[in-house]
mmCIF file of C-alpha atoms in Angstrom:
data_model
loop_
_atom_site.group_PDB
_atom_site.id
_atom_site.type_symbol
_atom_site.label_atom_id
_atom_site.label_comp_id
_atom_site.label_asym_id
_atom_site.label_seq_id
_atom_site.Cartn_x
_atom_site.Cartn_y
_atom_site.Cartn_z
ATOM 1 C CA UNK E 6 0.000 0.000 0.000
ATOM 2 C CA UNK E 7 1.507 3.398 -0.965
ATOM 3 C CA UNK E 8 2.316 5.965 1.704
ATOM 4 C CA UNK E 9 -0.376 8.649 1.838
ATOM 5 C CA UNK E 10 1.075 11.959 3.004
ATOM 6 C CA UNK E 11 -0.612 13.793 5.870
ATOM 7 C CA UNK E 12 -2.924 16.602 4.851
ATOM 8 C CA UNK E 13 -1.941 20.207 5.345
ATOM 9 C CA UNK E 14 -3.672 21.988 8.200
ATOM 10 C CA UNK E 15 -3.327 25.293 6.349
ATOM 11 C CA UNK E 16 -1.817 26.349 3.039
ATOM 12 C CA UNK E 17 -0.313 29.448 1.528
ATOM 13 C CA UNK E 18 0.801 30.041 -2.048
ATOM 14 C CA UNK E 19 4.028 28.008 -1.723
ATOM 15 C CA UNK E 20 3.895 26.030 1.537
ATOM 16 C CA UNK E 21 1.548 24.099 3.734
ATOM 17 C CA UNK E 22 1.849 23.233 7.405
ATOM 18 C CA UNK E 23 1.161 19.863 8.942
ATOM 19 C CA UNK E 24 1.914 18.039 12.151
ATOM 20 C CA UNK E 25 5.033 15.937 12.636
ATOM 21 C CA UNK E 26 4.693 12.200 12.027
ATOM 22 C CA UNK E 27 7.036 9.345 12.827
ATOM 23 C CA UNK E 28 7.300 8.725 9.052
ATOM 24 C CA UNK E 29 9.151 12.050 8.661
ATOM 25 C CA UNK E 30 12.270 10.830 10.497
ATOM 26 C CA UNK E 31 14.478 10.080 7.485
ATOM 27 C CA UNK E 32 13.842 13.338 5.632
ATOM 28 C CA UNK E 33 13.869 15.542 8.759
ATOM 29 C CA UNK E 34 17.146 14.144 10.072
ATOM 30 C CA UNK E 35 18.807 14.339 6.639
ATOM 31 C CA UNK E 36 17.740 17.999 6.378
ATOM 32 C CA UNK E 37 19.037 18.663 9.914
ATOM 33 C CA UNK E 38 22.440 17.156 9.049
ATOM 34 C CA UNK E 39 22.616 19.244 5.833
ATOM 35 C CA UNK E 40 21.797 22.376 7.846
ATOM 36 C CA UNK E 41 24.280 22.119 10.753
ATOM 37 C CA UNK E 42 26.289 25.150 9.609
ATOM 38 C CA UNK E 43 23.138 27.231 9.210
ATOM 39 C CA UNK E 44 21.793 26.274 12.647
ATOM 40 C CA UNK E 45 24.958 26.492 14.744
ATOM 41 C CA UNK E 46 25.126 28.016 17.377
ATOM 42 C CA UNK E 47 21.423 28.851 17.584
ATOM 43 C CA UNK E 48 19.594 25.523 17.540
ATOM 44 C CA UNK E 49 20.204 21.800 17.345
ATOM 45 C CA UNK E 50 17.337 19.857 15.761
ATOM 46 C CA UNK E 51 17.580 16.071 15.946
ATOM 47 C CA UNK E 52 19.881 14.606 13.319
ATOM 48 C CA UNK E 53 19.493 10.897 14.043
ATOM 49 C CA UNK E 54 16.395 8.720 13.758
ATOM 50 C CA UNK E 55 16.580 7.845 17.467
ATOM 51 C CA UNK E 56 16.773 11.518 18.499
ATOM 52 C CA UNK E 57 13.980 12.388 16.056
ATOM 53 C CA UNK E 58 11.702 9.678 17.476
ATOM 54 C CA UNK E 59 12.063 11.127 20.992
ATOM 55 C CA UNK E 60 11.645 14.719 19.742
ATOM 56 C CA UNK E 61 8.652 14.016 17.511
ATOM 57 C CA UNK E 62 7.104 11.784 20.170
ATOM 58 C CA UNK E 63 7.003 14.704 22.598
ATOM 59 C CA UNK E 64 5.455 16.984 19.978
ATOM 60 C CA UNK E 65 2.860 14.380 19.026
ATOM 61 C CA UNK E 66 1.888 13.189 22.517
ATOM 62 C CA UNK E 67 2.370 16.149 24.901
ATOM 63 C CA UNK E 68 -0.694 18.434 25.039
ATOM 64 C CA UNK E 69 1.537 21.377 26.020
ATOM 65 C CA UNK E 70 3.361 21.182 22.672
ATOM 66 C CA UNK E 71 2.381 21.353 19.026
ATOM 67 C CA UNK E 72 4.853 20.741 16.223
ATOM 68 C CA UNK E 73 4.383 21.851 12.637
ATOM 69 C CA UNK E 74 6.407 20.994 9.560
ATOM 70 C CA UNK E 75 6.573 23.678 6.888
ATOM 71 C CA UNK E 76 6.413 21.787 3.594
ATOM 72 C CA UNK E 77 6.770 23.018 0.055
ATOM 73 C CA UNK E 78 3.536 22.391 -1.808
ATOM 74 C CA UNK E 79 5.104 21.210 -5.058
ATOM 75 C CA UNK E 80 7.136 18.058 -4.516
ATOM 76 C CA UNK E 81 10.589 17.868 -6.036
ATOM 77 C CA UNK E 82 10.956 14.304 -7.371
ATOM 78 C CA UNK E 83 14.765 14.574 -7.252
ATOM 79 C CA UNK E 84 14.782 15.524 -3.561
ATOM 80 C CA UNK E 85 13.692 12.143 -2.252
ATOM 81 C CA UNK E 86 11.184 14.009 -0.092
ATOM 82 C CA UNK E 87 7.948 12.670 1.241
ATOM 83 C CA UNK E 88 5.127 12.965 -1.298
ATOM 84 C CA UNK E 89 3.443 16.311 -0.783
ATOM 85 C CA UNK E 90 6.597 18.428 -0.864
ATOM 86 C CA UNK E 91 9.939 18.632 0.840
ATOM 87 C CA UNK E 92 10.243 19.787 4.431
ATOM 88 C CA UNK E 93 11.469 23.402 4.352
ATOM 89 C CA UNK E 94 11.541 23.876 8.120
ATOM 90 C CA UNK E 95 9.613 23.542 11.330
ATOM 91 C CA UNK E 96 7.716 25.666 13.854
ATOM 92 C CA UNK E 97 6.972 24.337 17.320
ATOM 93 C CA UNK E 98 4.679 25.810 19.936
ATOM 94 C CA UNK E 99 5.976 24.852 23.374
ATOM 95 C CA UNK E 100 4.763 25.541 26.900
ATOM 96 C CA UNK E 101 1.140 25.874 25.812
ATOM 97 C CA UNK E 102 -0.873 27.189 28.736
ATOM 98 C CA UNK E 103 -4.660 27.147 28.710
ATOM 99 C CA UNK E 104 -7.116 28.938 30.985
ATOM 100 C CA UNK E 105 -6.713 32.679 31.374
ATOM 101 C CA UNK E 106 -3.300 32.759 29.703
ATOM 102 C CA UNK E 107 -3.918 30.922 26.365
ATOM 103 C CA UNK E 108 -0.297 31.299 25.381
ATOM 104 C CA UNK E 109 2.612 29.413 23.874
ATOM 105 C CA UNK E 110 6.314 29.867 23.112
ATOM 106 C CA UNK E 111 7.468 29.436 19.510
ATOM 107 C CA UNK E 112 10.670 27.885 18.290
ATOM 108 C CA UNK E 113 11.499 27.501 14.617
ATOM 109 C CA UNK E 114 14.160 26.704 12.084
ATOM 110 C CA UNK E 115 14.583 26.657 8.316
ATOM 111 C CA UNK E 116 16.550 23.952 6.561
ATOM 112 C CA UNK E 117 19.483 25.053 4.393
ATOM 113 C CA UNK E 118 17.844 24.266 1.031
ATOM 114 C CA UNK E 119 14.935 26.565 1.943
ATOM 115 C CA UNK E 120 16.787 29.392 3.722
ATOM 116 C CA UNK E 121 16.366 32.852 2.252
ATOM 117 C CA UNK E 122 13.462 31.888 -0.014
ATOM 118 C CA UNK E 123 10.607 33.311 2.096
ATOM 119 C CA UNK E 124 9.158 29.870 2.801
ATOM 120 C CA UNK E 125 9.551 30.154 6.576
ATOM 121 C CA UNK E 126 7.878 33.567 6.599
ATOM 122 C CA UNK E 127 4.890 32.037 4.869
ATOM 123 C CA UNK E 128 4.993 28.984 7.157
ATOM 124 C CA UNK E 129 5.289 31.017 10.365
ATOM 125 C CA UNK E 130 2.361 33.203 9.283
ATOM 126 C CA UNK E 131 0.299 30.030 8.734
ATOM 127 C CA UNK E 132 1.230 28.642 12.166
ATOM 128 C CA UNK E 133 0.371 31.956 13.870
ATOM 129 C CA UNK E 134 -3.041 32.046 12.200
ATOM 130 C CA UNK E 135 -3.625 28.381 13.050
ATOM 131 C CA UNK E 136 -2.651 29.000 16.679
ATOM 132 C CA UNK E 137 -5.034 31.948 16.946
ATOM 133 C CA UNK E 138 -7.766 30.142 15.001
ATOM 134 C CA UNK E 139 -8.334 26.416 15.601
ATOM 135 C CA UNK E 140 -6.013 26.245 18.629
ATOM 136 C CA UNK E 141 -7.732 29.277 20.196
ATOM 137 C CA UNK E 142 -4.548 30.715 21.704
ATOM 138 C CA UNK E 143 -4.328 34.431 22.501
ATOM 139 C CA UNK E 144 -0.579 35.140 22.694
ATOM 140 C CA UNK E 145 2.598 33.707 21.163
ATOM 141 C CA UNK E 146 6.138 34.513 22.240
ATOM 142 C CA UNK E 147 9.464 33.974 20.494
ATOM 143 C CA UNK E 148 12.708 34.032 22.479
ATOM 144 C CA UNK E 149 15.699 34.830 20.264
ATOM 145 C CA UNK E 150 19.393 35.197 21.001
ATOM 146 C CA UNK E 151 20.347 38.822 20.164
ATOM 147 C CA UNK E 152 22.976 37.773 17.599
ATOM 148 C CA UNK E 153 20.551 35.657 15.567
ATOM 149 C CA UNK E 154 19.752 38.310 12.967
ATOM 150 C CA UNK E 155 17.839 35.968 10.632
ATOM 151 C CA UNK E 156 15.490 34.796 13.396
ATOM 152 C CA UNK E 157 14.896 38.351 14.600
ATOM 153 C CA UNK E 158 14.156 39.475 11.031
ATOM 154 C CA UNK E 159 11.618 36.647 10.651
ATOM 155 C CA UNK E 160 9.887 37.525 13.930
ATOM 156 C CA UNK E 161 9.703 41.201 12.938
ATOM 157 C CA UNK E 162 8.472 40.394 9.402
ATOM 158 C CA UNK E 163 5.648 38.277 10.838
ATOM 159 C CA UNK E 164 4.412 41.109 13.053
ATOM 160 C CA UNK E 165 5.957 40.141 16.387
ATOM 161 C CA UNK E 166 6.951 43.096 18.585
ATOM 162 C CA UNK E 167 10.014 43.328 20.810
ATOM 163 C CA UNK E 168 8.899 43.214 24.442
ATOM 164 C CA UNK E 169 12.094 42.849 26.407
ATOM 165 C CA UNK E 170 15.437 41.301 27.172
ATOM 166 C CA UNK E 171 16.108 38.305 29.429
ATOM 167 C CA UNK E 172 19.724 37.813 30.497
ATOM 168 C CA UNK E 173 20.963 34.219 30.714
ATOM 169 C CA UNK E 174 17.481 32.879 29.927
ATOM 170 C CA UNK E 175 18.060 29.514 28.206
ATOM 171 C CA UNK E 176 20.804 26.905 28.405
ATOM 172 C CA UNK E 177 22.010 26.344 24.825
ATOM 173 C CA UNK E 178 25.260 24.898 23.502
ATOM 174 C CA UNK E 179 26.893 24.632 26.926
ATOM 175 C CA UNK E 180 26.040 28.032 28.399
ATOM 176 C CA UNK E 181 23.184 30.221 29.604
ATOM 177 C CA UNK E 182 22.269 32.548 26.736
ATOM 178 C CA UNK E 183 20.661 35.987 26.711
ATOM 179 C CA UNK E 184 17.420 36.306 24.730
ATOM 180 C CA UNK E 185 15.174 38.986 23.341
ATOM 181 C CA UNK E 186 11.452 38.396 23.865
ATOM 182 C CA UNK E 187 9.194 38.998 20.859
ATOM 183 C CA UNK E 188 5.419 38.537 21.072
ATOM 184 C CA UNK E 189 2.189 38.811 19.139
ATOM 185 C CA UNK E 190 -1.460 38.586 20.210
ATOM 186 C CA UNK E 191 -4.528 37.446 18.353
ATOM 187 C CA UNK E 192 -5.896 40.998 18.167
ATOM 188 C CA UNK E 193 -2.831 42.267 16.309
ATOM 189 C CA UNK E 194 -3.252 39.563 13.663
ATOM 190 C CA UNK E 195 -7.002 39.946 13.189
ATOM 191 C CA UNK E 196 -6.867 43.750 13.183
ATOM 192 C CA UNK E 197 -3.691 43.987 11.065
#
């Protein structure tokens, strides 16, 4: 029986977003290995099937997390990608809090073959609208190391506003790293 790709939760002109699946391990980890230079020292997505299984398992099973793959809509037969388009990057919503807060913290990364092509901008916009629509969240926050110019530019381009600075906020690559806090609320998306 042929593999049927998961359906996109939302689509733009060039990309669609969908949830992680265990079947994405081979392509995701290959893309992560190809993108090590792009990602270092900012993030470290799983680059082995075993690490991917643990990572994706948390995103699939933990109600306080939601993981989205940003996939190109037109598949490239030469890429060896999953039918339905190659994985351009990922956007995860972590620390989802319900009740009066209705908030989550975003983390994201483009893969090297997709960097600089505007695909992640389109994908992040889709995730934000999905979070404020079907997920019914009210606020999203992105924490970015001040030297990560590409990530800051993406946050700004998608309408996030700079809210503050947190010294030594997250432990990354062997040290506690400073972060800028960028945020957006549902009202700014629906009114903008």
